mmCIF file of C-alpha atoms in Angstrom:
data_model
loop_
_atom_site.group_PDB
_atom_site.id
_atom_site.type_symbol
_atom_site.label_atom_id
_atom_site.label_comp_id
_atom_site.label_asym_id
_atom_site.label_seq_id
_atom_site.Cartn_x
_atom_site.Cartn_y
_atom_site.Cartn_z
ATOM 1 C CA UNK V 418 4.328 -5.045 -23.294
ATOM 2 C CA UNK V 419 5.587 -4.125 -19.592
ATOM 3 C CA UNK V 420 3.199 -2.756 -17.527
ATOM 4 C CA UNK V 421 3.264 -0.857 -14.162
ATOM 5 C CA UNK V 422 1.167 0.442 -11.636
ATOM 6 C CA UNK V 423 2.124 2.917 -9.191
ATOM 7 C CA UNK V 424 0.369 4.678 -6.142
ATOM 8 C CA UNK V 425 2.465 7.563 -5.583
ATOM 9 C CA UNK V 426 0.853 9.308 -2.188
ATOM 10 C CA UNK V 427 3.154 12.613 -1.693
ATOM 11 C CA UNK V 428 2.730 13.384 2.592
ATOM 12 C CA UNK V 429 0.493 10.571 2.912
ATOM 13 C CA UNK V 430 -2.657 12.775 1.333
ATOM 14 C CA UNK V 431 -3.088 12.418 -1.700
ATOM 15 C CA UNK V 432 -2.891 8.390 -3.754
ATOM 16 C CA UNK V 433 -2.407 7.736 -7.825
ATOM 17 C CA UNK V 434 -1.688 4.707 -8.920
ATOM 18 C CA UNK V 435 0.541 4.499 -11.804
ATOM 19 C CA UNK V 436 0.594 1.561 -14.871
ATOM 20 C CA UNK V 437 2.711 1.763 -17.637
ATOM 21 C CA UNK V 438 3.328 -0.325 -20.546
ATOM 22 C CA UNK V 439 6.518 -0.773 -22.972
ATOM 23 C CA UNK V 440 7.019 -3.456 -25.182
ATOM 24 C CA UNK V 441 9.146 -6.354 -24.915
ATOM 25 C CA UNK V 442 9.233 -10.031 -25.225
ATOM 26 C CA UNK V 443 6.872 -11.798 -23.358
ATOM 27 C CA UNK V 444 8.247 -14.197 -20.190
ATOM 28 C CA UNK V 445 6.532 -16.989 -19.074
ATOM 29 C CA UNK V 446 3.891 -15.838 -17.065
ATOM 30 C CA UNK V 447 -0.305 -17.327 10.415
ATOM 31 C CA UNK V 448 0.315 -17.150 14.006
ATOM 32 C CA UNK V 449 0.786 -13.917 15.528
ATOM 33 C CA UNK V 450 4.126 -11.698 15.061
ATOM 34 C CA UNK V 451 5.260 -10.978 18.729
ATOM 35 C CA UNK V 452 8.880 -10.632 19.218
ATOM 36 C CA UNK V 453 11.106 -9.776 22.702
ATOM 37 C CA UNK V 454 14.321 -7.199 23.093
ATOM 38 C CA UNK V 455 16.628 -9.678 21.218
ATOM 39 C CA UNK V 456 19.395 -9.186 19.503
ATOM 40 C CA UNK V 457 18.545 -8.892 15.712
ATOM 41 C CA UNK V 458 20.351 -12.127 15.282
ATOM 42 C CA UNK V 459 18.359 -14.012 17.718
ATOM 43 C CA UNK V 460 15.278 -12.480 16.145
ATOM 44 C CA UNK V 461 16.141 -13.565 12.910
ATOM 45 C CA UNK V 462 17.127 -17.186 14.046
ATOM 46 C CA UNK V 463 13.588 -17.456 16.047
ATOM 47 C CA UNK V 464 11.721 -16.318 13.398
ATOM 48 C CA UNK V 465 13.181 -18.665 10.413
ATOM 49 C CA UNK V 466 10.843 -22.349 11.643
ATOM 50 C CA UNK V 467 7.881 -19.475 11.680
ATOM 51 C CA UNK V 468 8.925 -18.603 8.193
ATOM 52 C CA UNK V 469 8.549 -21.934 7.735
ATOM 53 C CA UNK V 470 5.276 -22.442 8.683
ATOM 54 C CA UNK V 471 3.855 -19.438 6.182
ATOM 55 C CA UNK V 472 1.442 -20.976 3.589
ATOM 56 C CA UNK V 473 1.260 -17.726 1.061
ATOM 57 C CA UNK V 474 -2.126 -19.279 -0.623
ATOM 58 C CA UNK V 475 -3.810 -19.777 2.515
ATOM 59 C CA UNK V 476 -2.522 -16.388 3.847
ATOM 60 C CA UNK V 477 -3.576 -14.388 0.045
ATOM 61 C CA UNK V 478 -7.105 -16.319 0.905
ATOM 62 C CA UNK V 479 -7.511 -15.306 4.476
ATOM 63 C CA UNK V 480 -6.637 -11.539 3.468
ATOM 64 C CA UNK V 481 -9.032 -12.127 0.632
ATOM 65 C CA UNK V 482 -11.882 -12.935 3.073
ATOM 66 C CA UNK V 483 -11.278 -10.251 5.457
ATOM 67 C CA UNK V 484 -11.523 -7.991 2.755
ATOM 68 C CA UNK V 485 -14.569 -9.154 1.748
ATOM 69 C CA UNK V 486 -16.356 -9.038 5.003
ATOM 70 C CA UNK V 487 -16.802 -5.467 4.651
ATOM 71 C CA UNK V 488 -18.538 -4.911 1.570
ATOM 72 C CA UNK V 489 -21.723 -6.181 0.017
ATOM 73 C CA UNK V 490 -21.888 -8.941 -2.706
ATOM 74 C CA UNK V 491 -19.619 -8.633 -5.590
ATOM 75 C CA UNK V 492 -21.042 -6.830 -9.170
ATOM 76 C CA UNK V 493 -19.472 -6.835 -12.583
ATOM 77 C CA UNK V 494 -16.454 -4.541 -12.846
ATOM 78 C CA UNK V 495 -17.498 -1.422 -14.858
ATOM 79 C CA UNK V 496 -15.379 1.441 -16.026
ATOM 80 C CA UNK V 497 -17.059 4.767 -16.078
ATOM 81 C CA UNK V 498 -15.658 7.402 -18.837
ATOM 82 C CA UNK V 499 -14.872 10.570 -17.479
ATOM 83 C CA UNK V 500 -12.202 13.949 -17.765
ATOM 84 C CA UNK V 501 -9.457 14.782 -16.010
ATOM 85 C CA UNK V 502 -10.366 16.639 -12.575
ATOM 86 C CA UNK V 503 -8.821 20.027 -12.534
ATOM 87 C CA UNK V 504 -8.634 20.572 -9.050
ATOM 88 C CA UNK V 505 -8.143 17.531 -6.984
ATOM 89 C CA UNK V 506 -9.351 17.955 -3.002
ATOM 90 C CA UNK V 507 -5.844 17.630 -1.194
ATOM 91 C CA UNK V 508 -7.089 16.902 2.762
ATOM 92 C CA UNK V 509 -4.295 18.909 4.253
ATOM 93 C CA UNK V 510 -4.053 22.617 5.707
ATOM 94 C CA UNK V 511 -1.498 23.602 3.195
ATOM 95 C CA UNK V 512 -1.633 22.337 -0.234
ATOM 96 C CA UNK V 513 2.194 20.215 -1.144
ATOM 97 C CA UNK V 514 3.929 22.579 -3.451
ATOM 98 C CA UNK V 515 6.938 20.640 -4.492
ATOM 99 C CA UNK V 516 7.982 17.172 -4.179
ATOM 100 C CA UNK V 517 11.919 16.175 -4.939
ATOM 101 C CA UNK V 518 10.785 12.854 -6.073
ATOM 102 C CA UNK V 519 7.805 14.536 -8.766
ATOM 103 C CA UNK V 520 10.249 17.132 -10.062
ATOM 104 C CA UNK V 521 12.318 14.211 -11.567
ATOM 105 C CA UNK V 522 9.083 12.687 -13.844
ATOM 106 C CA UNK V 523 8.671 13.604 -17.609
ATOM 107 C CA UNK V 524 7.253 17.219 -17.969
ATOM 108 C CA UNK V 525 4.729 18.039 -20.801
ATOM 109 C CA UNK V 526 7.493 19.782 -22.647
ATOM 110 C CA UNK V 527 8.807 16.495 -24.135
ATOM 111 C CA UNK V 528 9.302 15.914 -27.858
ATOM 112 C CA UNK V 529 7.016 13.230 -28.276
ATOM 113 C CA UNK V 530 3.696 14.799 -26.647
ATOM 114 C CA UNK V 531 2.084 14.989 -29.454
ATOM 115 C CA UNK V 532 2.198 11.175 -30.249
ATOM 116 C CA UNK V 533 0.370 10.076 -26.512
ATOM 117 C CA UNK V 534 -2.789 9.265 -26.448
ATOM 118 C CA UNK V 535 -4.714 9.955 -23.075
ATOM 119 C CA UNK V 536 -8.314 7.849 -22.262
ATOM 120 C CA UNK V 537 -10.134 9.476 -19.518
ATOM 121 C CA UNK V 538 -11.052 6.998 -17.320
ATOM 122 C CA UNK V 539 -10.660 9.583 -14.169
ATOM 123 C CA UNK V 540 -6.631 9.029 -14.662
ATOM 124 C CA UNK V 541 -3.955 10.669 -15.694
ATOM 125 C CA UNK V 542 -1.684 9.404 -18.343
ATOM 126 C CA UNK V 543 0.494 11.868 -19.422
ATOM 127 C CA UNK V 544 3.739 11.596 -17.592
ATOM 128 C CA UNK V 545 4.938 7.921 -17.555
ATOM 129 C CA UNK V 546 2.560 7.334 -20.854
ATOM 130 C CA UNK V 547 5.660 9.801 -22.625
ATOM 131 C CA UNK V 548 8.225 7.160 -21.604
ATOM 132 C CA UNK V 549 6.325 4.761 -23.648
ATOM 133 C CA UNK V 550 4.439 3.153 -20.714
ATOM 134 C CA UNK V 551 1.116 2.437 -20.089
ATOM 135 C CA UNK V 552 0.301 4.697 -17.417
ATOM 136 C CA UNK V 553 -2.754 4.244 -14.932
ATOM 137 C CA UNK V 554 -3.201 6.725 -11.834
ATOM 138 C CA UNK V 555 -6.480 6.084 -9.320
ATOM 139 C CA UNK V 556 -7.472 7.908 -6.427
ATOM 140 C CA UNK V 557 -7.417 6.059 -2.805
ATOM 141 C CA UNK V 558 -10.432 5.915 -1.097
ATOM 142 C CA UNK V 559 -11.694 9.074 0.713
ATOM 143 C CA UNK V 560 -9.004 10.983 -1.030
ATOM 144 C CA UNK V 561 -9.082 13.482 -4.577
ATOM 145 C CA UNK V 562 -12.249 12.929 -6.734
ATOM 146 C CA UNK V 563 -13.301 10.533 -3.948
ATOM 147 C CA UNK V 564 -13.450 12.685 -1.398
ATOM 148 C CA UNK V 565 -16.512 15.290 -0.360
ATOM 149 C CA UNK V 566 -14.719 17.259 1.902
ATOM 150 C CA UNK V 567 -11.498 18.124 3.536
ATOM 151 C CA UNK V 568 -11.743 15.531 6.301
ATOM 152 C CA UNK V 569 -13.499 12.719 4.047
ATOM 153 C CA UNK V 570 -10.667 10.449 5.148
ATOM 154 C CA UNK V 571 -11.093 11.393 8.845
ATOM 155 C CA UNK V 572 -14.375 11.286 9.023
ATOM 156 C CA UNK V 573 -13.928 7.573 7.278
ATOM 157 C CA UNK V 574 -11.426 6.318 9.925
ATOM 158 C CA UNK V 575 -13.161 7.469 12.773
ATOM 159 C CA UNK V 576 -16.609 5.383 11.492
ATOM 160 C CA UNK V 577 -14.123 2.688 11.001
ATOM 161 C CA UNK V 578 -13.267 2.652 14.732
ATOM 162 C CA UNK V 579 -16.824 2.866 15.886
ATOM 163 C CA UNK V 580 -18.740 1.025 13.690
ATOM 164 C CA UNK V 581 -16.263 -1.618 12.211
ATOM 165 C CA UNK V 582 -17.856 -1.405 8.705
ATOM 166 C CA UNK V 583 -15.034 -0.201 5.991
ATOM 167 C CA UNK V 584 -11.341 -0.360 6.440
ATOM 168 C CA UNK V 585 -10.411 3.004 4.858
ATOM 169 C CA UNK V 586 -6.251 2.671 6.002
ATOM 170 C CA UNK V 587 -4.950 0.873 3.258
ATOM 171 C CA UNK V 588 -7.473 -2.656 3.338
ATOM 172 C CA UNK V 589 -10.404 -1.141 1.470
ATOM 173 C CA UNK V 590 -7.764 0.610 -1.710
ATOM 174 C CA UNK V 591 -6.023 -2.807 -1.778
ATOM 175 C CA UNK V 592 -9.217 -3.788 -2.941
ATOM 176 C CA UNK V 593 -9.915 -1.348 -5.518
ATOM 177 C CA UNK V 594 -6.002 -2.009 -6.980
ATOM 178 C CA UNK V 595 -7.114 -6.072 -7.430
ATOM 179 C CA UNK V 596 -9.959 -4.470 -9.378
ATOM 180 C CA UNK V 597 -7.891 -2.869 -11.496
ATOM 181 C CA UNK V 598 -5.770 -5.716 -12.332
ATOM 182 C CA UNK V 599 -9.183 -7.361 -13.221
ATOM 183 C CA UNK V 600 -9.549 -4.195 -15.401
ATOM 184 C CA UNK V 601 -6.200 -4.320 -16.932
ATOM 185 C CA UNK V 602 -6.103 -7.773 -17.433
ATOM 186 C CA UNK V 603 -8.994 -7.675 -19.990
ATOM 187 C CA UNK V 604 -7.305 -4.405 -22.250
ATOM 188 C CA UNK V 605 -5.981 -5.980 -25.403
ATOM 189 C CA UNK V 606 -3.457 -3.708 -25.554
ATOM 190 C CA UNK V 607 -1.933 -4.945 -22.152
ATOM 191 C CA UNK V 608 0.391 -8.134 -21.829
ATOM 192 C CA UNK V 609 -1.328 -9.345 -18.329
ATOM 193 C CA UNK V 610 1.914 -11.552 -17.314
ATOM 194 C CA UNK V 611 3.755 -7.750 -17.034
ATOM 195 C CA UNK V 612 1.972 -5.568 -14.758
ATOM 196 C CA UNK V 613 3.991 -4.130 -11.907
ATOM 197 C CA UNK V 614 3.081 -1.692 -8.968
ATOM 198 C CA UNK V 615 4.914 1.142 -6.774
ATOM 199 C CA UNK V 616 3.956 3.428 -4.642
ATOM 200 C CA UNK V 617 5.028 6.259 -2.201
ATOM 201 C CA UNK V 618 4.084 6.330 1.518
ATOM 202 C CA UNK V 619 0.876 5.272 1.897
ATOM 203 C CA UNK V 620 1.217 4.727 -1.584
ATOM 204 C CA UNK V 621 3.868 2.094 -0.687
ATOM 205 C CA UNK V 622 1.799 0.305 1.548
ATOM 206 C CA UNK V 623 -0.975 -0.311 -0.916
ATOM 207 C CA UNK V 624 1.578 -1.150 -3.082
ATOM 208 C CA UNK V 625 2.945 -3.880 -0.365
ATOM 209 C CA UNK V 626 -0.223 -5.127 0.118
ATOM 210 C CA UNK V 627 -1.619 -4.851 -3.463
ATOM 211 C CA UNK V 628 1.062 -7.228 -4.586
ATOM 212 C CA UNK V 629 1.501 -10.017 -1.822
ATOM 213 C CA UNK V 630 -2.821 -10.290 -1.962
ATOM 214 C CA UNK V 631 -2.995 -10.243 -5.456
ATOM 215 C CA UNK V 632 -0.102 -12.785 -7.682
ATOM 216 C CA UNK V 633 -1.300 -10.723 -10.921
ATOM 217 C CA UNK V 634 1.166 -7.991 -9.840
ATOM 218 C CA UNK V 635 4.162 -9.314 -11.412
ATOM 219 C CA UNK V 636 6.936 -6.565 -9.737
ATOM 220 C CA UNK V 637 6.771 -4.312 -6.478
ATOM 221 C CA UNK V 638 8.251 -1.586 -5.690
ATOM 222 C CA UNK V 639 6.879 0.143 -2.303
ATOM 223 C CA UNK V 640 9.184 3.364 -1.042
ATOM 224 C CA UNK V 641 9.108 4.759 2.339
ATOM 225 C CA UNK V 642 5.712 2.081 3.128
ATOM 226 C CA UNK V 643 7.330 -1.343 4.887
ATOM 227 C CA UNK V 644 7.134 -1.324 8.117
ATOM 228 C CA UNK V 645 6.869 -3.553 11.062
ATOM 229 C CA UNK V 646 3.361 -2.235 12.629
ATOM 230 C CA UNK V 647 3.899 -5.212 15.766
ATOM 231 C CA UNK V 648 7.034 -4.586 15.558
ATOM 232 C CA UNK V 649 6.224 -0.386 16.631
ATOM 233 C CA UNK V 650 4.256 -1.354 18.915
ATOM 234 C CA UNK V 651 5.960 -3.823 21.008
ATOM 235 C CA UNK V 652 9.535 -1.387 21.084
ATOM 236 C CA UNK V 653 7.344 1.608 21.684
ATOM 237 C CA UNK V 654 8.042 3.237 17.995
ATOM 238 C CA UNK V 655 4.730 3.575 17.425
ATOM 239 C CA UNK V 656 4.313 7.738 17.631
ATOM 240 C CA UNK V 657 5.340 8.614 14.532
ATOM 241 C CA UNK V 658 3.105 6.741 12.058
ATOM 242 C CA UNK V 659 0.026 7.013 15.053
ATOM 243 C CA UNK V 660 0.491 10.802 14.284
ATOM 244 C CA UNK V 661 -0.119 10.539 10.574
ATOM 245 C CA UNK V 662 -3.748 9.941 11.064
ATOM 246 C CA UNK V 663 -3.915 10.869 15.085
ATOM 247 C CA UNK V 664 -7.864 11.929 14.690
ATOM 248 C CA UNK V 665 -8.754 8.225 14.888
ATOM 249 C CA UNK V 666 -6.547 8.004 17.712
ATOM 250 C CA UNK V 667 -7.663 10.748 19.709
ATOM 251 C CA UNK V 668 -11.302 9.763 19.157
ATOM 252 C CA UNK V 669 -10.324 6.030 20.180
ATOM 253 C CA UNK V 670 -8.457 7.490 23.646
ATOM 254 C CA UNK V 671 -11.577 9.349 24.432
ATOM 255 C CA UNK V 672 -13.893 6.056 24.109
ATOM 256 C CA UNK V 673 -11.213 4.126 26.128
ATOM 257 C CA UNK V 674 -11.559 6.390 29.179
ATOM 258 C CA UNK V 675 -8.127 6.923 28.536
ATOM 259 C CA UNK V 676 -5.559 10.030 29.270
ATOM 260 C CA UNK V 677 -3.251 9.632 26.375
ATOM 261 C CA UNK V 678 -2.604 7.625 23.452
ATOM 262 C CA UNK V 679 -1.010 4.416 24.756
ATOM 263 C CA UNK V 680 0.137 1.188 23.379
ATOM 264 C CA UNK V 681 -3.011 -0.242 24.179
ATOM 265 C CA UNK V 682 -4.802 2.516 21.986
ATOM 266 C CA UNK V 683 -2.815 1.407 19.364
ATOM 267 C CA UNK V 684 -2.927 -1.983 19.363
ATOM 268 C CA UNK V 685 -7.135 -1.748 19.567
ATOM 269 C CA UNK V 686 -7.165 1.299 16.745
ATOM 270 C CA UNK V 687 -5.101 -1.201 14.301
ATOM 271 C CA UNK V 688 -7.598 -3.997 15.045
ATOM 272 C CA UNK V 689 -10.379 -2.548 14.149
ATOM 273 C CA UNK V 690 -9.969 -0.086 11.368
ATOM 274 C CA UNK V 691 -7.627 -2.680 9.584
ATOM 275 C CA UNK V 692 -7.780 -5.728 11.474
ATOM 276 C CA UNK V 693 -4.261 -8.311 11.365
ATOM 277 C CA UNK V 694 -2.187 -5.451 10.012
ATOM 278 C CA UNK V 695 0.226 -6.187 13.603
ATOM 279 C CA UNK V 696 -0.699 -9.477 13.375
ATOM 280 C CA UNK V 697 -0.848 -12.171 10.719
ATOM 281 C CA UNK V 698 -0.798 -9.728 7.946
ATOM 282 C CA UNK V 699 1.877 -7.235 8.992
ATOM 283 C CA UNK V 700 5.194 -7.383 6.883
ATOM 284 C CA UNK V 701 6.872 -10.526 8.712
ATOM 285 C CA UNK V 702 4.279 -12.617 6.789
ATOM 286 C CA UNK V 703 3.128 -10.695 3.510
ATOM 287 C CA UNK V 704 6.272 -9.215 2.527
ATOM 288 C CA UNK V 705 7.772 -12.761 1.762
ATOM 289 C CA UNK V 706 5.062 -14.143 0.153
ATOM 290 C CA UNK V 707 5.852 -11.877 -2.471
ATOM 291 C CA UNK V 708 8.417 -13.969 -3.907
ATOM 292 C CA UNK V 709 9.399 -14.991 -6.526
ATOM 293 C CA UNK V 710 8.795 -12.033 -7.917
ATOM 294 C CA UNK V 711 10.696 -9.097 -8.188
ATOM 295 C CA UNK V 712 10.919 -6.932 -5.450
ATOM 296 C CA UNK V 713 12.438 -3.522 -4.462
ATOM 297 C CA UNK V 714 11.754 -1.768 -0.810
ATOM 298 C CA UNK V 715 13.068 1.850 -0.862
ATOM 299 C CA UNK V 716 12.959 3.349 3.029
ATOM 300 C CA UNK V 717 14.588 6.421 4.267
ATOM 301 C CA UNK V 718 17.151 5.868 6.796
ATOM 302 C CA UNK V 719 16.102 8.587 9.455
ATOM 303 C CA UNK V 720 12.339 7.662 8.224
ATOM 304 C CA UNK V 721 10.673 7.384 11.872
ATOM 305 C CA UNK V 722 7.403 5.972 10.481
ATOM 306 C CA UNK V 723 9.005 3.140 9.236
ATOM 307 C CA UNK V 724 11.942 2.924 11.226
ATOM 308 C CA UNK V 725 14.303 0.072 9.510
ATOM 309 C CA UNK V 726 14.893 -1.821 12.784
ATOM 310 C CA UNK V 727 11.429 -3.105 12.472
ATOM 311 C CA UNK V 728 12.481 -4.550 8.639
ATOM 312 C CA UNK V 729 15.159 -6.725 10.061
ATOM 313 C CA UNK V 730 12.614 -9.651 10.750
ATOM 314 C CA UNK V 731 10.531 -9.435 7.284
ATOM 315 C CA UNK V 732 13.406 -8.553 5.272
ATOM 316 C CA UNK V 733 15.179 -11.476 7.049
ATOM 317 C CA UNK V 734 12.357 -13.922 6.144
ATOM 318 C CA UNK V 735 12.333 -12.371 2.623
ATOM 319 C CA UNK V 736 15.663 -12.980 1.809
ATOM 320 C CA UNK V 737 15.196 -17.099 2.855
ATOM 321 C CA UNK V 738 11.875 -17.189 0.398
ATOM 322 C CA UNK V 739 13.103 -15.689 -2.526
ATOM 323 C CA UNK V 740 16.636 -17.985 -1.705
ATOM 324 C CA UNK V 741 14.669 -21.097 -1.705
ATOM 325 C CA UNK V 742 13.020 -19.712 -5.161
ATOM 326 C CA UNK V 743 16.579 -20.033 -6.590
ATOM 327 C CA UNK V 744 16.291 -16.395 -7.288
ATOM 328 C CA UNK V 745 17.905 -14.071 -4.287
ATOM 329 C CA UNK V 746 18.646 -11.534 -6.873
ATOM 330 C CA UNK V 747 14.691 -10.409 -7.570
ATOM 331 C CA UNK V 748 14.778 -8.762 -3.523
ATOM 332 C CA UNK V 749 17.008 -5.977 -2.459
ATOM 333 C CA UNK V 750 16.470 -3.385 -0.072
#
């Protein structure tokens, strides 16, 4: 039985999280990133005795603990029937109509409809579940069922800045996704050595991160999410993905006695609301820590938010850990 998980986040607003299952034959189951105006070359060659020095345990451990320090003592996992929600909370002034990338997914006028079987566990099944997958989609935090209002997610990101107590951009939903794979891991009908995860936007992010903090994601697949966050900020690239969420920004300029969003804004903002994402956790050191499993990063080539000069470096470092796995084939970008 194969089974993925996706979070698919159409315009950054609104997060599922997509599992599906088909059966098949079971297989055996940080210093800082800081680089100059190099040449890609010379980045690549300065960064390879870094690679080097990347322990993935140690850095899976120390992501683990951040994580942690945010949230009160663990409790059992529990799973909470429910029905579908009929009108998810999208926390944008005009509701996404149409999506290119949706339009392509199974529709409910399939033959074999009447055969799927949906649980509602406050997911929907339907689509991948009629291509004979398992299919499991969860709301990110402060978004759809989760959400109270239309700025539940600003709101959240703005507390984050002041008071340091949740990490609501992407930390705090990585979370919930190694939760799941707790969850997953314990259905019968699931082979645990097969669950894979994708996402779109800040989908693929979560997706990133879900997979190099958490070994029980066996393939990853994160479109238009990689990114170089140091990497933004240190070639001034920055804008773009700053403007996706700019309330927390704004709000951060104003308590800086500052005139307009700077680097320094930037560099503070990402500390605090999710702290080592353009640092020891940004792509140069996560991304390859992903092998040896399978991996697949889909970015748009005029994408500014994740502009593909700032994959060189990770995708460099990728490349040399999935080589010395003696399995170069499992990346491609």
């Amino acid at each position: 039985m194969l089974l993925y998980v996706t979070a698919i986040m159409p315009h950054v607003s609104h997060v599922a999280a997509l599992t599906h299952s088909h059966h098949t034959s079971s297989s055996s189951p940080s210093p800082a990133y800081k680089c100059g105006g190099g040449s890609a070359q010379q980045l690549v060659a300065s960064g390879k005795q870094i690679m080097e020095e990347i322990n993935a345990s140690k850095l899976r451990s120390q992501f683990l603990h951040l994580l942690r320090t945010r949230r009160s003592p663990q409790v059992p996992l529990s799973v909470e029937l429910g029905h579908p929600v009929l009108d998810p909370m999208y926390q944008e002034t005009r509701h996404p109509k149409f999506s290119e990338a949706m339009e392509s997914c199974p529709k409910e006028d399939i033959p074999n409809l009447k055969d799927l079987k949906e649980e509602n566990l406050y997911l929907r099944t339907e689509a991948y579940a009629s291509r004979g997958y398992v299919a499991v989609a969860i709301d990110s935090r402060y978004h759809g069922e989760r959400a109270s209002s239309m700025t539940t997610y600003r709101d959240a990101l703005v507390s984050s800045w002041r008071k340091g107590d949740t990490m609501p951009f992407i930390f705090d939903t990585v979370w919930d996704l190694m939760k799941l794979a707790d969850y997953l891991t314990q259905r019968a009908d699931i082979d645990p050595s097969k669950i894979g995860i994708t996402g779109e936007s800040l989908g693929g992010m979560h997706a990133w991160f879900a997979a190099a903090a958490d070994t029980r994601y066996a393939v990853a697949v994160p479109i238009i999410g990689v990114q170089g966050f140091r990497w933004a900020i240190d070639h001034n690239k920055w804008q773009s993905r700053v403007d996706s969420i700019k309330d927390v920004f704004e709000e951060a300029r104003v308590d800086l006695d500052k005139s307009v969003i700077d680097k320094e804004v930037v560099e503070k903002v990402w500390d605090r609301i999710a702290p080592g994402l353009a640092s020891e956790f940004d792509s140069p050191y996560t991304i390859p820590i992903i092998a040896p499993r399978p991996l697949l990063i889909l970015n748009g080539e005029k994408d500014p938010r994740c502009p593909l000069e700032g994959l060189e470096i990770p995708k460099s470092r990728a490349r040399k850990a999935y080589e010395e796995a003696h399995c170069p084939d499992k990346f491609k970008v």
